[in-house]
Amino acid sequence: MYFDSEQELNSFLVRLCQISGKQISVFSPIVDGKLPDGSRLQATLARTVTKGSTFTIRKFKEIPLTPIDLIEYQSMSTEMAAYFWMAIEDGASILFCGGTASGKTTALNALMLFIPSSHKIISIEDTREVNIPHKNWIAGTTRKGFAASDESKTGKDIDMFDLIRAALRQRPRVIIVGEVRGKEAYSLFQAMATGHTAYATVHASSIHTLIQRLENPPIELPRALLTSLDMIVFQNAVDIGGKMVRRMTSVTEIIKLDTDTNQLIFMAPYTWVSKTDDRFESAGSSKILNRIKQQNDWTDEQLIQELNNRIVVLEWIRKKKVKSYKKFGKIIADYKKFPERVLELALRELEE
């Protein structure tokens, strides 16, 4: 796109912001908005904040990706998808971590298709990105009050903290937060501690930086509260053969807090093998899967069999080339109700 003059660019920028329901001016030269098609808009005006006016539009897929897409893109393995399926169905709370444009929200949205269809879900975001087929889903977004200012809150602002507090009064089974970055994190972790399942994204590149971010201002979580979280998924954009691709570089479970050393103990059930980029290494053990085994009074063999059954179903869905997130969600819901019937159909059609 080319503009003949700065005035033409500025006029275009003003129109673009108006389309997103925002106003940009020399008094308010930075705008974050959302275009009618759901794309994110970031705009800066004139030389107030940069060398000239700029705008960035981040487009999102109209049709959300499914776990099968993530398998096809080699972001994760089929076994990992089956593991996530069991963990999410059991109510494990997960943080998706990584840098900007690493695929955190894409991975979160895809894996949310494993949430049982009967659960009440509330999502909370600055800009709507989460898109799931669940009928009992309430989507909340923040809003800046028209008369609000930095110095005084007029009561018309609706931020993440407000939405999480309101969500907890609606008795949800699951809370999804687009991005955790402020005081709302405390309420979210308290919700986990009281039995709610929660999913969110956080900007962090490692366990160390994640803990630092959660324990320091503006979040300031006590370390003991971090044990309310079950799993941390690190999603990264990596260079493979000169091409940027997205990989789940590690899946980490929080085991416990060592009271003697005040250190968190972790386990990594799955790790991406960067040297070959063709497989994910399994640790062979998982606290979450062991919990599921105990809850169902299974033997080790029965647990492995259930994991393998779900791998079969996922491979069947992959073979059928199911791309619709709604169709994928229906198969997952059918498996929960009639596992033997769905597995039998999957095995029969895979053999054809």
mmCIF file of C-alpha atoms in Angstrom, residues 68-312:
data_model
loop_
_atom_site.group_PDB
_atom_site.id
_atom_site.type_symbol
_atom_site.label_atom_id
_atom_site.label_comp_id
_atom_site.label_asym_id
_atom_site.label_seq_id
_atom_site.Cartn_x
_atom_site.Cartn_y
_atom_site.Cartn_z
ATOM 1 C CA ILE A 68 -5.789 -31.628 13.944
ATOM 2 C CA ASP A 69 -4.446 -28.495 12.253
ATOM 3 C CA LEU A 70 -1.786 -28.161 14.967
ATOM 4 C CA ILE A 71 -0.807 -31.792 14.357
ATOM 5 C CA GLU A 72 -0.667 -31.190 10.588
ATOM 6 C CA TYR A 73 1.537 -28.128 11.144
ATOM 7 C CA GLN A 74 3.752 -30.246 13.460
ATOM 8 C CA SER A 75 3.128 -27.833 16.318
ATOM 9 C CA MET A 76 2.423 -30.903 18.458
ATOM 10 C CA SER A 77 2.161 -34.680 18.095
ATOM 11 C CA THR A 78 -1.001 -36.797 18.046
ATOM 12 C CA GLU A 79 -0.005 -38.290 21.409
ATOM 13 C CA MET A 80 0.286 -34.788 22.873
ATOM 14 C CA ALA A 81 -3.177 -33.938 21.540
ATOM 15 C CA ALA A 82 -4.601 -37.055 23.228
ATOM 16 C CA TYR A 83 -2.844 -36.044 26.455
ATOM 17 C CA PHE A 84 -4.337 -32.521 26.260
ATOM 18 C CA TRP A 85 -7.745 -34.063 25.554
ATOM 19 C CA MET A 86 -7.616 -36.136 28.744
ATOM 20 C CA ALA A 87 -6.165 -33.302 30.838
ATOM 21 C CA ILE A 88 -8.682 -30.675 29.681
ATOM 22 C CA GLU A 89 -11.623 -33.060 30.014
ATOM 23 C CA ASP A 90 -10.448 -33.641 33.602
ATOM 24 C CA GLY A 91 -10.373 -29.893 34.314
ATOM 25 C CA ALA A 92 -6.633 -29.164 34.289
ATOM 26 C CA SER A 93 -5.835 -25.417 34.329
ATOM 27 C CA ILE A 94 -3.272 -24.306 31.735
ATOM 28 C CA LEU A 95 -1.187 -21.226 30.913
ATOM 29 C CA PHE A 96 -0.034 -20.811 27.301
ATOM 30 C CA CYS A 97 3.265 -18.908 27.239
ATOM 31 C CA GLY A 98 5.482 -17.470 24.538
ATOM 32 C CA GLY A 99 6.496 -14.313 22.740
ATOM 33 C CA THR A 100 4.507 -12.065 20.427
ATOM 34 C CA ALA A 101 3.050 -13.917 17.397
ATOM 35 C CA SER A 102 4.232 -17.280 18.735
ATOM 36 C CA GLY A 103 0.781 -18.845 18.352
ATOM 37 C CA LYS A 104 -0.309 -18.792 22.013
ATOM 38 C CA THR A 105 -3.908 -17.763 21.367
ATOM 39 C CA THR A 106 -4.190 -20.071 18.352
ATOM 40 C CA ALA A 107 -3.054 -23.041 20.460
ATOM 41 C CA LEU A 108 -5.345 -22.035 23.322
ATOM 42 C CA ASN A 109 -8.397 -21.736 21.065
ATOM 43 C CA ALA A 110 -7.701 -25.045 19.307
ATOM 44 C CA LEU A 111 -7.288 -26.987 22.541
ATOM 45 C CA MET A 112 -10.423 -25.442 24.047
ATOM 46 C CA LEU A 113 -12.367 -27.712 21.670
ATOM 47 C CA PHE A 114 -11.573 -30.489 24.175
ATOM 48 C CA ILE A 115 -13.651 -28.783 26.901
ATOM 49 C CA PRO A 116 -16.772 -30.919 27.518
ATOM 50 C CA SER A 117 -19.723 -29.487 25.595
ATOM 51 C CA SER A 118 -21.912 -29.307 28.725
ATOM 52 C CA HIS A 119 -19.575 -26.953 30.625
ATOM 53 C CA LYS A 120 -20.435 -23.308 31.207
ATOM 54 C CA ILE A 121 -17.574 -21.207 29.833
ATOM 55 C CA ILE A 122 -16.822 -17.500 30.209
ATOM 56 C CA SER A 123 -14.080 -15.921 28.083
ATOM 57 C CA ILE A 124 -12.553 -12.540 28.920
ATOM 58 C CA GLU A 125 -10.497 -10.579 26.381
ATOM 59 C CA ASP A 126 -9.485 -7.087 25.322
ATOM 60 C CA THR A 127 -10.243 -7.988 21.712
ATOM 61 C CA ARG A 128 -12.376 -10.981 20.755
ATOM 62 C CA GLU A 129 -10.210 -13.820 19.464
ATOM 63 C CA VAL A 130 -11.538 -16.921 21.221
ATOM 64 C CA ASN A 131 -14.055 -18.771 19.058
ATOM 65 C CA ILE A 132 -15.495 -22.082 20.270
ATOM 66 C CA PRO A 133 -18.687 -24.005 19.409
ATOM 67 C CA HIS A 134 -19.941 -24.532 22.981
ATOM 68 C CA LYS A 135 -23.559 -23.463 23.427
ATOM 69 C CA ASN A 136 -23.132 -22.423 27.066
ATOM 70 C CA TRP A 137 -20.348 -19.915 26.336
ATOM 71 C CA ILE A 138 -20.393 -16.251 27.379
ATOM 72 C CA ALA A 139 -17.847 -13.996 25.633
ATOM 73 C CA GLY A 140 -16.812 -10.860 27.551
ATOM 74 C CA THR A 141 -14.620 -8.013 26.299
ATOM 75 C CA THR A 142 -13.142 -5.009 28.081
ATOM 76 C CA ARG A 143 -14.358 -1.499 27.339
ATOM 77 C CA LYS A 144 -12.838 1.926 27.825
ATOM 78 C CA GLY A 145 -15.283 4.452 29.280
ATOM 79 C CA PHE A 146 -15.964 7.496 27.144
ATOM 80 C CA ALA A 147 -15.239 9.887 30.008
ATOM 81 C CA ALA A 148 -12.481 7.932 31.681
ATOM 82 C CA SER A 149 -8.980 9.309 32.246
ATOM 83 C CA ASP A 150 -5.741 8.060 33.752
ATOM 84 C CA GLU A 151 -6.202 10.205 36.843
ATOM 85 C CA SER A 152 -9.717 9.232 37.771
ATOM 86 C CA LYS A 153 -11.808 6.190 37.022
ATOM 87 C CA THR A 154 -15.343 7.277 36.247
ATOM 88 C CA GLY A 155 -16.912 3.873 36.744
ATOM 89 C CA LYS A 156 -17.532 3.436 33.033
ATOM 90 C CA ASP A 157 -14.299 1.513 32.374
ATOM 91 C CA ILE A 158 -14.743 -2.266 32.214
ATOM 92 C CA ASP A 159 -11.359 -3.963 32.554
ATOM 93 C CA MET A 160 -10.150 -7.558 32.926
ATOM 94 C CA PHE A 161 -10.370 -7.389 36.715
ATOM 95 C CA ASP A 162 -14.013 -6.269 36.569
ATOM 96 C CA LEU A 163 -14.920 -8.997 34.097
ATOM 97 C CA ILE A 164 -13.266 -11.781 36.123
ATOM 98 C CA ARG A 165 -15.042 -10.660 39.302
ATOM 99 C CA ALA A 166 -18.340 -10.598 37.412
ATOM 100 C CA ALA A 167 -17.604 -13.990 35.849
ATOM 101 C CA LEU A 168 -17.061 -15.647 39.225
ATOM 102 C CA ARG A 169 -20.564 -14.583 40.283
ATOM 103 C CA GLN A 170 -22.003 -16.406 37.259
ATOM 104 C CA ARG A 171 -20.799 -19.818 38.451
ATOM 105 C CA PRO A 172 -18.769 -20.819 35.371
ATOM 106 C CA ARG A 173 -17.079 -24.193 35.108
ATOM 107 C CA VAL A 174 -14.319 -22.737 32.925
ATOM 108 C CA ILE A 175 -12.782 -19.248 32.645
ATOM 109 C CA ILE A 176 -10.680 -18.287 29.612
ATOM 110 C CA VAL A 177 -8.600 -15.092 29.771
ATOM 111 C CA GLY A 178 -7.092 -13.799 26.533
ATOM 112 C CA GLU A 179 -3.935 -12.424 28.142
ATOM 113 C CA VAL A 180 -2.912 -12.127 31.799
ATOM 114 C CA ARG A 181 -0.807 -9.070 32.578
ATOM 115 C CA GLY A 182 -2.137 -7.230 35.654
ATOM 116 C CA LYS A 183 -4.100 -7.438 38.889
ATOM 117 C CA GLU A 184 -6.698 -9.699 37.251
ATOM 118 C CA ALA A 185 -4.160 -12.554 37.555
ATOM 119 C CA TYR A 186 -4.665 -12.694 41.330
ATOM 120 C CA SER A 187 -8.416 -13.203 40.926
ATOM 121 C CA LEU A 188 -7.815 -15.796 38.213
ATOM 122 C CA PHE A 189 -5.454 -17.848 40.382
ATOM 123 C CA GLN A 190 -7.810 -17.563 43.343
ATOM 124 C CA ALA A 191 -10.525 -18.951 41.084
ATOM 125 C CA MET A 192 -8.249 -21.905 40.259
ATOM 126 C CA ALA A 193 -7.584 -22.441 43.965
ATOM 127 C CA THR A 194 -11.329 -22.638 44.647
ATOM 128 C CA GLY A 195 -11.991 -25.282 42.014
ATOM 129 C CA HIS A 196 -12.545 -23.383 38.767
ATOM 130 C CA THR A 197 -10.729 -24.449 35.617
ATOM 131 C CA ALA A 198 -8.866 -21.594 33.936
ATOM 132 C CA TYR A 199 -6.976 -21.070 30.693
ATOM 133 C CA ALA A 200 -4.970 -17.988 29.750
ATOM 134 C CA THR A 201 -2.004 -16.714 27.751
ATOM 135 C CA VAL A 202 1.043 -14.928 29.183
ATOM 136 C CA HIS A 203 4.060 -13.311 27.530
ATOM 137 C CA ALA A 204 6.975 -15.370 28.889
ATOM 138 C CA SER A 205 9.711 -17.356 27.167
ATOM 139 C CA SER A 206 10.740 -19.701 30.004
ATOM 140 C CA ILE A 207 9.682 -21.025 33.404
ATOM 141 C CA HIS A 208 12.077 -18.581 35.064
ATOM 142 C CA THR A 209 10.706 -15.508 33.269
ATOM 143 C CA LEU A 210 7.120 -16.686 33.833
ATOM 144 C CA ILE A 211 7.595 -16.999 37.595
ATOM 145 C CA GLN A 212 9.363 -13.636 37.690
ATOM 146 C CA ARG A 213 6.494 -12.013 35.831
ATOM 147 C CA LEU A 214 3.817 -13.583 38.028
ATOM 148 C CA GLU A 215 5.569 -12.803 41.321
ATOM 149 C CA ASN A 216 6.649 -9.229 40.588
ATOM 150 C CA PRO A 217 4.582 -6.033 40.072
ATOM 151 C CA PRO A 218 2.032 -5.477 38.718
ATOM 152 C CA ILE A 219 0.810 -9.072 39.262
ATOM 153 C CA GLU A 220 2.524 -10.010 42.570
ATOM 154 C CA LEU A 221 1.214 -13.532 43.094
ATOM 155 C CA PRO A 222 2.365 -15.413 46.200
ATOM 156 C CA ARG A 223 4.347 -18.486 45.167
ATOM 157 C CA ALA A 224 2.041 -20.863 47.034
ATOM 158 C CA LEU A 225 -0.846 -19.766 44.798
ATOM 159 C CA LEU A 226 1.066 -20.869 41.677
ATOM 160 C CA THR A 227 0.456 -24.500 42.656
ATOM 161 C CA SER A 228 -3.208 -23.965 41.727
ATOM 162 C CA LEU A 229 -2.010 -24.141 38.117
ATOM 163 C CA ASP A 230 -1.682 -27.612 36.594
ATOM 164 C CA MET A 231 0.216 -27.080 33.363
ATOM 165 C CA ILE A 232 2.332 -24.581 31.421
ATOM 166 C CA VAL A 233 2.614 -24.845 27.631
ATOM 167 C CA PHE A 234 5.456 -22.972 25.938
ATOM 168 C CA GLN A 235 4.715 -22.027 22.344
ATOM 169 C CA ASN A 236 7.470 -20.483 20.244
ATOM 170 C CA ALA A 237 8.141 -19.286 16.713
ATOM 171 C CA VAL A 238 11.340 -21.032 15.594
ATOM 172 C CA ASP A 239 13.452 -20.897 12.444
ATOM 173 C CA ILE A 240 13.492 -24.223 10.590
ATOM 174 C CA GLY A 241 15.400 -24.138 7.319
ATOM 175 C CA GLY A 242 14.931 -20.396 6.943
ATOM 176 C CA LYS A 243 11.185 -20.591 7.591
ATOM 177 C CA MET A 244 9.482 -19.409 10.773
ATOM 178 C CA VAL A 245 7.234 -22.134 12.188
ATOM 179 C CA ARG A 246 5.410 -22.526 15.490
ATOM 180 C CA ARG A 247 6.151 -25.347 17.896
ATOM 181 C CA MET A 248 5.064 -26.337 21.386
ATOM 182 C CA THR A 249 8.604 -26.453 22.700
ATOM 183 C CA SER A 250 7.647 -27.862 26.094
ATOM 184 C CA VAL A 251 4.683 -28.991 28.142
ATOM 185 C CA THR A 252 5.390 -28.608 31.862
ATOM 186 C CA GLU A 253 3.346 -29.729 34.862
ATOM 187 C CA ILE A 254 3.612 -28.121 38.295
ATOM 188 C CA ILE A 255 4.113 -30.935 40.801
ATOM 189 C CA LYS A 256 4.300 -29.126 44.136
ATOM 190 C CA LEU A 257 5.956 -26.383 46.175
ATOM 191 C CA ASP A 258 8.912 -27.603 48.225
ATOM 192 C CA THR A 259 8.227 -25.999 51.612
ATOM 193 C CA ASP A 260 11.853 -26.405 52.728
ATOM 194 C CA THR A 261 13.384 -24.531 49.795
ATOM 195 C CA ASN A 262 10.293 -22.571 48.635
ATOM 196 C CA GLN A 263 11.020 -23.838 45.130
ATOM 197 C CA LEU A 264 8.410 -25.095 42.683
ATOM 198 C CA ILE A 265 8.949 -28.651 41.456
ATOM 199 C CA PHE A 266 8.191 -29.273 37.778
ATOM 200 C CA MET A 267 7.857 -32.201 35.391
ATOM 201 C CA ALA A 268 7.950 -31.980 31.579
ATOM 202 C CA PRO A 269 5.834 -34.775 30.032
ATOM 203 C CA TYR A 270 6.635 -33.566 26.489
ATOM 204 C CA THR A 271 9.558 -31.674 24.975
ATOM 205 C CA TRP A 272 10.192 -30.689 21.370
ATOM 206 C CA VAL A 273 13.387 -32.180 19.880
ATOM 207 C CA SER A 274 14.875 -29.178 18.084
ATOM 208 C CA LYS A 275 17.727 -31.036 16.369
ATOM 209 C CA THR A 276 15.443 -33.088 14.153
ATOM 210 C CA ASP A 277 12.098 -31.179 14.306
ATOM 211 C CA ASP A 278 10.297 -34.440 13.572
ATOM 212 C CA ARG A 279 9.323 -35.595 17.024
ATOM 213 C CA PHE A 280 8.425 -34.679 20.585
ATOM 214 C CA GLU A 281 10.147 -36.487 23.417
ATOM 215 C CA SER A 282 7.929 -38.050 26.085
ATOM 216 C CA ALA A 283 9.084 -38.286 29.692
ATOM 217 C CA GLY A 284 6.848 -41.318 30.197
ATOM 218 C CA SER A 285 5.183 -39.933 33.316
ATOM 219 C CA SER A 286 2.597 -37.298 34.156
ATOM 220 C CA LYS A 287 1.060 -36.076 37.405
ATOM 221 C CA ILE A 288 -2.168 -35.199 35.600
ATOM 222 C CA LEU A 289 -2.510 -38.617 33.952
ATOM 223 C CA ASN A 290 -1.734 -40.315 37.266
ATOM 224 C CA ARG A 291 -4.501 -38.264 38.885
ATOM 225 C CA ILE A 292 -6.919 -39.356 36.157
ATOM 226 C CA LYS A 293 -5.843 -42.975 36.663
ATOM 227 C CA GLN A 294 -6.551 -42.785 40.401
ATOM 228 C CA GLN A 295 -9.905 -41.057 39.920
ATOM 229 C CA ASN A 296 -11.061 -43.817 37.566
ATOM 230 C CA ASP A 297 -9.430 -46.631 39.560
ATOM 231 C CA TRP A 298 -7.499 -47.707 36.466
ATOM 232 C CA THR A 299 -4.357 -49.788 36.212
ATOM 233 C CA ASP A 300 -1.350 -48.430 34.313
ATOM 234 C CA GLU A 301 -2.388 -50.599 31.365
ATOM 235 C CA GLN A 302 -5.924 -49.166 31.347
ATOM 236 C CA LEU A 303 -4.574 -45.609 31.412
ATOM 237 C CA ILE A 304 -2.270 -46.302 28.465
ATOM 238 C CA GLN A 305 -5.140 -47.995 26.615
ATOM 239 C CA GLU A 306 -7.387 -44.940 27.062
ATOM 240 C CA LEU A 307 -4.621 -42.641 25.808
ATOM 241 C CA ASN A 308 -4.101 -44.921 22.791
ATOM 242 C CA ASN A 309 -7.859 -45.036 22.106
ATOM 243 C CA ARG A 310 -7.920 -41.261 21.861
ATOM 244 C CA ILE A 311 -4.874 -41.292 19.582
ATOM 245 C CA VAL A 312 -6.833 -43.638 17.292
#
